[in-house]
Coordinates of C-alpha atoms and ligand atoms in Angstrom, one line a residue:
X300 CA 97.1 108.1 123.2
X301 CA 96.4 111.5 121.4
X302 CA 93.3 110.5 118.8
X303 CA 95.4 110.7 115.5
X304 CA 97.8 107.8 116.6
X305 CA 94.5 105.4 117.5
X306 CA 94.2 102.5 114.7
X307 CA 91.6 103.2 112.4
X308 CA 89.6 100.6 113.5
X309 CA 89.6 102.1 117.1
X310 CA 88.4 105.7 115.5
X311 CA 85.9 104.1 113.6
X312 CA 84.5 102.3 116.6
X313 CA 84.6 106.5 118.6
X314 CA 82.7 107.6 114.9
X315 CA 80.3 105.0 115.0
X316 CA 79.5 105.5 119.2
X317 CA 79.1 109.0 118.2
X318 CA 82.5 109.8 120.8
X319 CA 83.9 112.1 117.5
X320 CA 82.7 113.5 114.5
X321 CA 84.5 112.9 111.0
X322 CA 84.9 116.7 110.8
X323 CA 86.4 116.6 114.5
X324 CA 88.7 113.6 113.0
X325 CA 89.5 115.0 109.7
X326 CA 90.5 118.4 111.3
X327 CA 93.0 116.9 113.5
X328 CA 94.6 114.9 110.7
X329 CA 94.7 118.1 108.5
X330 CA 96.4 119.8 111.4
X331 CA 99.6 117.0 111.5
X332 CA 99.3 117.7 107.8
X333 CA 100.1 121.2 108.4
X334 CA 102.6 120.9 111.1
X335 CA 104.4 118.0 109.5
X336 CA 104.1 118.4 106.0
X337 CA 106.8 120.9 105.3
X338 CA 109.6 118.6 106.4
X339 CA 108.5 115.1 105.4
X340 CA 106.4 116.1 102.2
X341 CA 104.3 113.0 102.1
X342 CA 101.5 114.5 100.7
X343 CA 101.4 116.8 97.4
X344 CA 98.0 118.5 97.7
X345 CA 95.1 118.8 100.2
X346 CA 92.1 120.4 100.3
X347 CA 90.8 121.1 104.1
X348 CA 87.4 122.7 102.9
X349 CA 86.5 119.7 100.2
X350 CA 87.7 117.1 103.0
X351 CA 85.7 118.5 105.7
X352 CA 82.8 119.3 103.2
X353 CA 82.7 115.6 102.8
X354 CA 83.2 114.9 106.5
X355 CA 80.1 116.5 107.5
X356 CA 77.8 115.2 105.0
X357 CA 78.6 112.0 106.9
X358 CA 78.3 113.5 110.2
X359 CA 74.8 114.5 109.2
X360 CA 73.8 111.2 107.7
X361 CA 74.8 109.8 110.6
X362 CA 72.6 112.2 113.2
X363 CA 70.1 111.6 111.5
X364 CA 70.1 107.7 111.3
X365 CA 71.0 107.1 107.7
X366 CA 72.7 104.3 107.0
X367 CA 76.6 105.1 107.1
X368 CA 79.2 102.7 104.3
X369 CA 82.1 100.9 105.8
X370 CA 84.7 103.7 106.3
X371 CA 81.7 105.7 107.9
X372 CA 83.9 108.9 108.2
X373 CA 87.3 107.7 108.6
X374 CA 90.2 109.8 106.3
X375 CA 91.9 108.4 103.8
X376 CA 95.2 109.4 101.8
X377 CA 95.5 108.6 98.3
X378 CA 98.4 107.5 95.8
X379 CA 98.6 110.6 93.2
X380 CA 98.8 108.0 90.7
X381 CA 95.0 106.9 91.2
X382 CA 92.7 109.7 88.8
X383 CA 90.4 111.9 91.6
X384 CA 87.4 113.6 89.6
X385 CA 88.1 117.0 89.3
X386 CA 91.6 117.4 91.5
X387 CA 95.2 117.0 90.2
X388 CA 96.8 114.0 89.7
X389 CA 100.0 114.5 88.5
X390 CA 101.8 111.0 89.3
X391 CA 104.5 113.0 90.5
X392 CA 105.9 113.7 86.8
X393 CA 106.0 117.5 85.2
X394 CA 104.0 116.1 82.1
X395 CA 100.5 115.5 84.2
X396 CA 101.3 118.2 87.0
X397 CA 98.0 119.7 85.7
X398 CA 95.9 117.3 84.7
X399 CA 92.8 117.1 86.1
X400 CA 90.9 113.5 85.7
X401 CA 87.1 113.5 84.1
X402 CA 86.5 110.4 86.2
X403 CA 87.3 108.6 89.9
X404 CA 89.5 106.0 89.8
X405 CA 87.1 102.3 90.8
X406 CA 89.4 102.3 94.2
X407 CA 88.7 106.0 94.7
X408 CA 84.5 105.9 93.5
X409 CA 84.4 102.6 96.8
X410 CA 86.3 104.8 99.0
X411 CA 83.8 107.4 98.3
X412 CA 80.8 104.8 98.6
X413 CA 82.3 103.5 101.6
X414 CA 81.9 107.2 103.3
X415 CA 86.0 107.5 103.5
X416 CA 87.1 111.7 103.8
X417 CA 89.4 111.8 100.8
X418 CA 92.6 114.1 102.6
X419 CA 94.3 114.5 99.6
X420 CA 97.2 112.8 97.5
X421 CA 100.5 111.0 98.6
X422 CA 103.9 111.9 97.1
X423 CA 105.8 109.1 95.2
X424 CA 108.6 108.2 92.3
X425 CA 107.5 109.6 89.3
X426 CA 105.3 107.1 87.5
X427 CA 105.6 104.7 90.2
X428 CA 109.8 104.0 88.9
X429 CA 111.8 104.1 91.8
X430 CA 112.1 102.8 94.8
X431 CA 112.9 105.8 97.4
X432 CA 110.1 108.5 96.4
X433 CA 113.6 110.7 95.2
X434 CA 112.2 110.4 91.6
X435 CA 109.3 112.7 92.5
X436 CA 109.3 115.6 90.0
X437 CA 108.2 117.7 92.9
X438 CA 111.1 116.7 95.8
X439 CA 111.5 113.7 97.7
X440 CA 109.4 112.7 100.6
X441 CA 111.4 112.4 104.1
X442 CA 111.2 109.2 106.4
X443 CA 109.4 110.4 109.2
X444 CA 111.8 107.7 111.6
X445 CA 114.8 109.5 110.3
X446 CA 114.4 112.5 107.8
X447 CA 117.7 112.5 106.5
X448 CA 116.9 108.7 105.1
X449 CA 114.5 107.6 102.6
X450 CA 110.6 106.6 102.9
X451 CA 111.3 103.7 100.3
X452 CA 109.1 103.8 97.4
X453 CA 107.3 104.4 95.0
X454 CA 104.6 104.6 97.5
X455 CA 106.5 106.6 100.0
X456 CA 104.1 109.4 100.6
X457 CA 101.7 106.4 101.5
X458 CA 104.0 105.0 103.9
X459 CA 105.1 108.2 105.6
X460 CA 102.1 109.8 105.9
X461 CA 101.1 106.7 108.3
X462 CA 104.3 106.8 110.1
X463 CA 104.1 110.8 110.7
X464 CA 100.1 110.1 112.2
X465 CA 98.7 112.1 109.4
X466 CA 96.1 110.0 108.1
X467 CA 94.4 106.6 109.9
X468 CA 94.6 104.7 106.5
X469 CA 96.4 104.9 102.8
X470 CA 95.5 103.7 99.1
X471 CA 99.2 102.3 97.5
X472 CA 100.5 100.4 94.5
X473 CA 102.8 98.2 93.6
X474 CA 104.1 96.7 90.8
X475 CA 107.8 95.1 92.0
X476 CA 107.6 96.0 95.4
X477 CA 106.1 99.7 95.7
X478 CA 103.5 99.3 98.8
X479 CA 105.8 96.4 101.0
X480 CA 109.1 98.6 101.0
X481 CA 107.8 101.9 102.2
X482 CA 105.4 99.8 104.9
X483 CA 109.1 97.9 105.5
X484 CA 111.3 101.6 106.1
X485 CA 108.3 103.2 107.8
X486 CA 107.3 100.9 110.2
X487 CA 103.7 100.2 109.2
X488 CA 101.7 97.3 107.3
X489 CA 101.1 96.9 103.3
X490 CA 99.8 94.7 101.7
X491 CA 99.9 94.1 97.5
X492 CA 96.7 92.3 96.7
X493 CA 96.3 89.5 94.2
X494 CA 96.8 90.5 91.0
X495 CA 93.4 91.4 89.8
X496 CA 91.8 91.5 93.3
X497 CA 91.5 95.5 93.1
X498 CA 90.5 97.0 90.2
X499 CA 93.2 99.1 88.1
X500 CA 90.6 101.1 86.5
X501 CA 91.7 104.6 87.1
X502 CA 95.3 103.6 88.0
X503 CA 97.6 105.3 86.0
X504 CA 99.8 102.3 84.5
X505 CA 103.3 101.8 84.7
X506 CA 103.5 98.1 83.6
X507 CA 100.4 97.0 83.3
X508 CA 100.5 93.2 84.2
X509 CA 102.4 93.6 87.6
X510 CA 100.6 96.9 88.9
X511 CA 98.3 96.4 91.9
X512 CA 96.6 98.5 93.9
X513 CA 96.5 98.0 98.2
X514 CA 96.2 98.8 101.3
X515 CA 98.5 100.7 103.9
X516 CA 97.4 100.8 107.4
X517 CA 99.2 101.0 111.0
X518 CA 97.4 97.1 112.0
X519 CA 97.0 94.5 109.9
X520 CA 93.4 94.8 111.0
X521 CA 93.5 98.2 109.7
X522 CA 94.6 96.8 106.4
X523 CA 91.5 94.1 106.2
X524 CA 89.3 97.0 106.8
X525 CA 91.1 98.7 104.2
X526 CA 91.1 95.7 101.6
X527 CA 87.3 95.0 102.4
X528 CA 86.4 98.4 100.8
X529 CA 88.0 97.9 97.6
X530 CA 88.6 94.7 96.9
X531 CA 85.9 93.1 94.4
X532 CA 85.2 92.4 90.8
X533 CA 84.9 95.5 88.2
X534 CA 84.0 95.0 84.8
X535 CA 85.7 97.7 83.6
X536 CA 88.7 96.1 84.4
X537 CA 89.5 93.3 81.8
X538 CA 91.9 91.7 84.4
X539 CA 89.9 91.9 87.4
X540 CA 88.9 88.8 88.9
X541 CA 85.3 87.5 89.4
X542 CA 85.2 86.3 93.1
X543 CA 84.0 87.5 96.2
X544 CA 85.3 89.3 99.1
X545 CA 86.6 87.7 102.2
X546 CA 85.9 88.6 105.8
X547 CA 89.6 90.0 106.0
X548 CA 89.0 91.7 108.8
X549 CA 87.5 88.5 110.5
X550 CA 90.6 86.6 109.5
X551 CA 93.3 88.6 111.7
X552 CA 91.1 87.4 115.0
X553 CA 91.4 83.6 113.5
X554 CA 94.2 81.9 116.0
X555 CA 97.0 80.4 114.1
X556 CA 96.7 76.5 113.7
X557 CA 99.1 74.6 111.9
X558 CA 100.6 77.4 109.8
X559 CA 103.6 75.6 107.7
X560 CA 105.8 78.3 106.6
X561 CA 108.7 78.2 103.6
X562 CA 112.2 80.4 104.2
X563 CA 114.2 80.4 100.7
X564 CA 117.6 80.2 101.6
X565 CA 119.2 82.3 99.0
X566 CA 116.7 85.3 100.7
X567 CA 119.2 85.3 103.7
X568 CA 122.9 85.2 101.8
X569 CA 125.4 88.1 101.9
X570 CA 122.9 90.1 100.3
X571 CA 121.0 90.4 103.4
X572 CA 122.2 92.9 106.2
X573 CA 122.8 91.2 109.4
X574 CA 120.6 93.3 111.3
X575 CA 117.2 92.3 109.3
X576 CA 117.7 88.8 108.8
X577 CA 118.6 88.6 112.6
X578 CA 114.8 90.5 113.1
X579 CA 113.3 88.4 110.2
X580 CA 114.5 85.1 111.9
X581 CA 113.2 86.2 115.6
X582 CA 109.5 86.8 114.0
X583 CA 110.2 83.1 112.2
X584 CA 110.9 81.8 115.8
X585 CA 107.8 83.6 117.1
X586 CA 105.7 82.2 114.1
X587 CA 107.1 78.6 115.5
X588 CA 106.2 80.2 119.0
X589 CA 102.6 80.5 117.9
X590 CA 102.6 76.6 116.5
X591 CA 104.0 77.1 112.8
X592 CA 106.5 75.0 111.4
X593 CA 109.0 76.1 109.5
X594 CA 111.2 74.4 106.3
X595 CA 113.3 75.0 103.8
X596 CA 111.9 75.6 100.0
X597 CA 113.9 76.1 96.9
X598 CA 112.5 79.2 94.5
X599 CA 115.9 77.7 91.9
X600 CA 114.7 81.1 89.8
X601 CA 114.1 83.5 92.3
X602 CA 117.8 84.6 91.5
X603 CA 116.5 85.4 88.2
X604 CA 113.5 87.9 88.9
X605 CA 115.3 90.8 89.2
X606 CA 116.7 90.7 85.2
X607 CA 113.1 89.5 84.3
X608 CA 111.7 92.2 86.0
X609 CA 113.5 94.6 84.5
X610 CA 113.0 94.0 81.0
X611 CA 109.0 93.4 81.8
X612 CA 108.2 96.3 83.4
X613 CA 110.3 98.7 81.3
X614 CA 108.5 97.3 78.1
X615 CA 105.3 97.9 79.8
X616 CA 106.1 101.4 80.2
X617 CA 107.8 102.3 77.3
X618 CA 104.4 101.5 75.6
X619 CA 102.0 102.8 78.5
X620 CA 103.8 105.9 78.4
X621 CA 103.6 106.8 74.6
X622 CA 100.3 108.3 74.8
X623 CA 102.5 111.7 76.9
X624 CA 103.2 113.1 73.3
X625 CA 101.7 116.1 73.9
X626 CA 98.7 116.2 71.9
X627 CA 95.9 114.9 73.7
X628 CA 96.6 116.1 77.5
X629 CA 99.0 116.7 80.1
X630 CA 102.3 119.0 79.4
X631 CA 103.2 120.0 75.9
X632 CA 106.5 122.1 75.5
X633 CA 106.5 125.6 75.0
X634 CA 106.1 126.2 71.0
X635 CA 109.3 128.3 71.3
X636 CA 111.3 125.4 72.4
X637 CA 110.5 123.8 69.2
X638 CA 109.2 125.4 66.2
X639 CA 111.8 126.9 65.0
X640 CA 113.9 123.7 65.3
X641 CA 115.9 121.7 62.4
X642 CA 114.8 123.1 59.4
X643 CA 114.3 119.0 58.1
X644 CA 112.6 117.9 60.8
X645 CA 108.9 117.4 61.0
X646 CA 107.0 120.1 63.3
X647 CA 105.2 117.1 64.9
X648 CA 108.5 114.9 66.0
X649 CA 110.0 118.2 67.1
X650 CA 106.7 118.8 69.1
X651 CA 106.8 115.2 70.7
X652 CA 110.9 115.3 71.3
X653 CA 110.6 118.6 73.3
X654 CA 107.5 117.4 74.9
X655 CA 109.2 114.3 76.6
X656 CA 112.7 115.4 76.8
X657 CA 111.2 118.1 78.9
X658 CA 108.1 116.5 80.6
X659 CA 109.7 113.5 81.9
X660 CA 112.3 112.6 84.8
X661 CA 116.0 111.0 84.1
X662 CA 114.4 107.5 85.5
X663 CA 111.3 107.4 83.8
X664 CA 113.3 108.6 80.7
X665 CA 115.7 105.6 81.5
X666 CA 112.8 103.3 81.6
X667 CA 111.4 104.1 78.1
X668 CA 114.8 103.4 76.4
X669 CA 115.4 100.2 78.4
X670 CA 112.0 99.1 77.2
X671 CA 112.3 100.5 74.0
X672 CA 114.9 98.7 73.7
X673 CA 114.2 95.0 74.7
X674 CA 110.9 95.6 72.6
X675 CA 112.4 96.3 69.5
X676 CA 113.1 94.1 66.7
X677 CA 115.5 91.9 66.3
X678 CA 115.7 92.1 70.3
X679 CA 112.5 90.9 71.1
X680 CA 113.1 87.0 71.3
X681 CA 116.6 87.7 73.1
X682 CA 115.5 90.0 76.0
X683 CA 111.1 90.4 76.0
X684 CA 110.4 87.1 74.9
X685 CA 113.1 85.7 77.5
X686 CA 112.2 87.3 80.2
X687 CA 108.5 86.2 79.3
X688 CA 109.7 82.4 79.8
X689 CA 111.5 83.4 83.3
X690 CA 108.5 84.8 84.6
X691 CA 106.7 81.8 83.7
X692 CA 109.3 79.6 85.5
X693 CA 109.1 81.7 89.0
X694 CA 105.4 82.0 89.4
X695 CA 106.4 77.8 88.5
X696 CA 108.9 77.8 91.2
X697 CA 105.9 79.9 93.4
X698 CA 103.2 77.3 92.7
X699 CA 105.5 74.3 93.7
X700 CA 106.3 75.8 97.0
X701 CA 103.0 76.2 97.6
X702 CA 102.4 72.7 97.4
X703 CA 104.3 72.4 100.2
X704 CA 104.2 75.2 102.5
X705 CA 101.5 77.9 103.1
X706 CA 103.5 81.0 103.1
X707 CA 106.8 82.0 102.4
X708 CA 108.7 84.1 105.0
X709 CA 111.4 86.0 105.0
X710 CA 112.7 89.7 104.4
X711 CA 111.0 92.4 102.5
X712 CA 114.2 94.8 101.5
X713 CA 118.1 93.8 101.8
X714 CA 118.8 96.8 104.3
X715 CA 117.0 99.0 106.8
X716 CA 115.9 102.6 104.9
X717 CA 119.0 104.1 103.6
X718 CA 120.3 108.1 103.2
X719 CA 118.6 110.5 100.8
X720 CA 121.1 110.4 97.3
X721 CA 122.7 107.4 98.3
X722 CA 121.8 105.5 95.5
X723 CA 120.6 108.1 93.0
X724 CA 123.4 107.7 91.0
X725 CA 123.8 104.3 90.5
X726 CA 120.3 103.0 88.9
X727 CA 121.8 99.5 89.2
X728 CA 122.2 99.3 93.1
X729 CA 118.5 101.0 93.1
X730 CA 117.2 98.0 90.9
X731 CA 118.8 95.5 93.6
X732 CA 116.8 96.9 96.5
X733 CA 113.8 94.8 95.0
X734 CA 115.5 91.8 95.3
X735 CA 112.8 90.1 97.3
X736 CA 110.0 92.0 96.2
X737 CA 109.2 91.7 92.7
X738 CA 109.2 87.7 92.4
X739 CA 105.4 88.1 93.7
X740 CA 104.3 90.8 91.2
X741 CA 105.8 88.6 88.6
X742 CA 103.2 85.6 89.5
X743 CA 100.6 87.7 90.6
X744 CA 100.4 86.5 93.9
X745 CA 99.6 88.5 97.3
X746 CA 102.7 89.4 99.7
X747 CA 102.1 91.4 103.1
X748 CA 104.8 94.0 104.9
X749 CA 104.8 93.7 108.7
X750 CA 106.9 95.4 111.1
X751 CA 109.2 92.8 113.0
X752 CA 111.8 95.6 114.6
X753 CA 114.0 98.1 114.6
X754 CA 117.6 98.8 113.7
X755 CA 120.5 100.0 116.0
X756 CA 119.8 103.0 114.2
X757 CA 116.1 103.4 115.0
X758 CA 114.9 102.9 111.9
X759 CA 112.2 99.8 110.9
X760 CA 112.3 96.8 109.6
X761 CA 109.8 94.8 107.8
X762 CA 109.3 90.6 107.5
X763 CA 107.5 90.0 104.2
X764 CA 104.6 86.8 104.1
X765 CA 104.0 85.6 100.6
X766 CA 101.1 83.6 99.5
X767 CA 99.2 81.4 96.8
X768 CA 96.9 83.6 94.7
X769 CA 93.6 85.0 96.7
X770 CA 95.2 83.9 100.2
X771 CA 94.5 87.6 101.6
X772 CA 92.9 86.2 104.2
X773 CA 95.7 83.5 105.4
X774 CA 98.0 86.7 105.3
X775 CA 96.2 88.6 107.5
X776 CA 95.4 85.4 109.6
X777 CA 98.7 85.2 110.0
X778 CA 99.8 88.6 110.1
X779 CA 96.9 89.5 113.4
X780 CA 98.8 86.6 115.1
X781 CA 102.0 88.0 114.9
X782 CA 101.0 91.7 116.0
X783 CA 99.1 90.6 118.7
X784 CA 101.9 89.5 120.2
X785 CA 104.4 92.5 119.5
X786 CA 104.1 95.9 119.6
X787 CA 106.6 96.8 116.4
X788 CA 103.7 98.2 114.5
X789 CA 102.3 100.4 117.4
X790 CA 105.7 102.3 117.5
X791 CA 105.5 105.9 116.8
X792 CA 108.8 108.5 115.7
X793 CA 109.4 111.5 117.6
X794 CA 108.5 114.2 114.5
X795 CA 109.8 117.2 117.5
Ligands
LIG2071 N1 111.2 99.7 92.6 C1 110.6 99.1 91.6 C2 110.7 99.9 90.3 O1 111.4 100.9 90.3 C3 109.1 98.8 91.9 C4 108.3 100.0 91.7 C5 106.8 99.8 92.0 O2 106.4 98.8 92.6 N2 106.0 100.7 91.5 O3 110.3 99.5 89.3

């Protein structure tokens, strides 16, 4: 197997015997960048010379004895939505496509301390809205598996740079589904954390009491290793949570005892394409295989998450995203565009109108008035407030089933990757590919993406595992079970 398809965890077993260097490593990777890049765009900047700088620093540490962090060498791709001291990170929108962070993200500062080669940042939907990577202000990103389909999103540049062997590991995030449906359409593992499990300092926010920052890896073990480096408490995030680390990687080796395992029902209804729930029920019968049992759990307002969902994370964002006005950083329009407008307008509201009408993306622009909207008064208690109480009632519905059952299995998106524009024009069907997704964002909990297949097309398909909050490690448990015993998430697409 040529060196840049080996699991992380295999490479960083060849660092650590001293069988490659990191700047042997990172060279290769930056090569499939190279080669690959043009046609599947997962990646929106590199920088070979700082990525190999930083490669053999480690290199030396290493020859000379010095204790090496976790990652010791291994490369890493980044979400362009996590602030990198010093390089771009545009989030994929026009208005930051020059900004350029003081300060590292907390997930970016532990890759560092961990000895991980930064590669560069991942494409995605623009502000993280979208669930294709089609809402990137700078072009879509391709599915390596078929490049005239999409990656999934937002974290598609994530998942495709996995699936197209460009980098061993990635940093995602997801706030209704952004890490498990690009794992799901590229064939690879994610995982969404805990809410709180990761610190958001440094994350650019979309809606800030959904977004989470994880893992996305080839192996579930892959992910652990992943998760391990920056998971943990951070004070300077107000959410984060105040518990220690588990041995994740530890928990894939665990043997499966007595797993129970809860399928919602209404998860495999017309909804569903017949080729994924026919994969997502063999991996249930290989779970029972492996000595789980398997029942029926009712989620009564799971069929509610998807209206919640979008009046939450829209309100979130329309107030996140006033601080783009134009004044204190990022784009500001061209003076000509607007000083000489309306002669009764204020100079400053001319300013901010040109400086978003023109700095930000139909979707993101959609989001704003949506959340605008449901925020505003007289509206409030009818839509905000409402969808408020419904969230409270599924993370309810969650927390019941969980009294019951361990996980909850069953599909991660309601068809295989689709084409490229299929959907653009019709926000509403877009929405609906979350379906299964966002119910665990909504009550904070951890979900995984595992490959369980592939279409008649060729293209993957995902099973998503759901769990109580902090069950990372039952997830993985569960998830090294499974992958031991299949080879779905070792499958690589032709990029010739
Ligand atoms: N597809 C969902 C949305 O558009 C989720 C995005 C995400 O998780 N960042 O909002």
């Amino acid at each position: 197997m040529a060196l840049i398809e080996q699991s992380a965890t295999e490479l960083l077993g060849l660092l650590q015997r001293g069988e490659v260097s990191s700047c042997e490593l990172t060279g290769a990777f930056l090569d499939q960048i190279d080669a690959h890049n043009p046609h599947v765009h997962a990646f929106l900047r590199t920088d070979r010379d700082c990525a190999l700088q930083q490669a053999d620093l480690i290199d030396t540490r290493r020859a000379h004895g010095e204790p090496v962090g976790l990652l010791g060498g291994l490369p890493v791709a980044v979400k362009d939505i996590l602030c990198t001291r010093g390089t771009v990170t545009s989030c994929a929108s026009k208005m930051l496509e020059n900004y350029m962070p003081p300060y590292d993200a907390t997930v970016v500062a532990r890759l560092k301390q961990a000895d991980a080669v930064i590669l560069g940042k991942t494409n995605m939907d623009e502000f993280a809205m979208g669930g294709s990577c089609e809402n990137s202000a700078f072009g879509p990103t391709r599915n390596p598996w078929n490049t005239g389909c999409i990656p999934g999103g937002s974290s598609g540049g994530a998942a495709a740079s996995l699936a197209a062997s460009m980098t061993p590991l990635s940093i995602g995030t997801d706030t209704g589904g952004s890490i498990r449906q690009p794992a799901s359409h590229c064939g690879i593992v994610g995982l969404k954390p805990t809410y709180g499990r990761v610190s958001r300092y440094g994350l650019i926010a979309f809606a800030s009491s959904l977004d989470a920052v994880g893992p996305l890896a080839r192996s579930s073990e892959d992910v652990a290793l992943l998760l391990e480096a920056i998971a943990g408490h951070d004070a300077r995030d107000s959410t984060s949570i105040d518990r220690s680390v588990g041995d994740y990687r530890a928990a894939t080796r665990r043997p499966l005892e007595g797993l129970r395992l809860g399928m919602v029902l209404e998860h495999f209804g017309e909804r569903l394409d017949s080729e994924v729930a026919q994969k997502v029920r063999d991996a249930i019968d290989l779970f029972k295989d492996l000595g789980a049992s398997v029942q029926e759990i009712a989620m009564p307002h799971s069929q509610y998450a998807i209206s919640a969902y979008y009046i939450i994370a829209p309100s979130e964002a329309s107030s996140n995203l006033a601080r783009y006005d134009g004044a204190h950083y990022g784009f500001r329009a061209d003076a000509a565009d607007w000083a000489d407008g309306g002669a009764d307008e204020n100079p400053l509201v001319q300013m901010y109108r040109s400086t978003r009408a023109e700095g930000f993306g139909a979707e993101v622009k959609r989001r704003i008035m949506l959340g605008t909207y449901a925020l505003s008064a007289g509206y409030y208690d009818a839509y905000y407030l409402k969808a408020l109480k419904v969230r409270r009632l599924i993370a309810q519905d969650y927390h019941n089933a969980f009294k019951q059952v361990d996980l909850i299995v069953g599909p991660v998106t309601p068809s295989p990757a689709f084409k490229l524009g299929d959907k653009s024009e019709d926000p509403l069907s877009m929405y609906l590919v979350d379906l299964y997704t966002v119910g665990a964002n909504l009550a904070g909990i951890p979900a995984l993406s595992l490959p369980c297949g592939f279409s008649s097309t060729g293209l993957p398909i995902g099973i998503q595992l759901q769990g109580a909050a902090l069950s990372e490690e039952l997830l993985l448990q569960a998830a090294g079970s499974y992958q031991r015993q299949t080879t779905w998430h070792m499958q690589r697409p032709d990029l010739a």
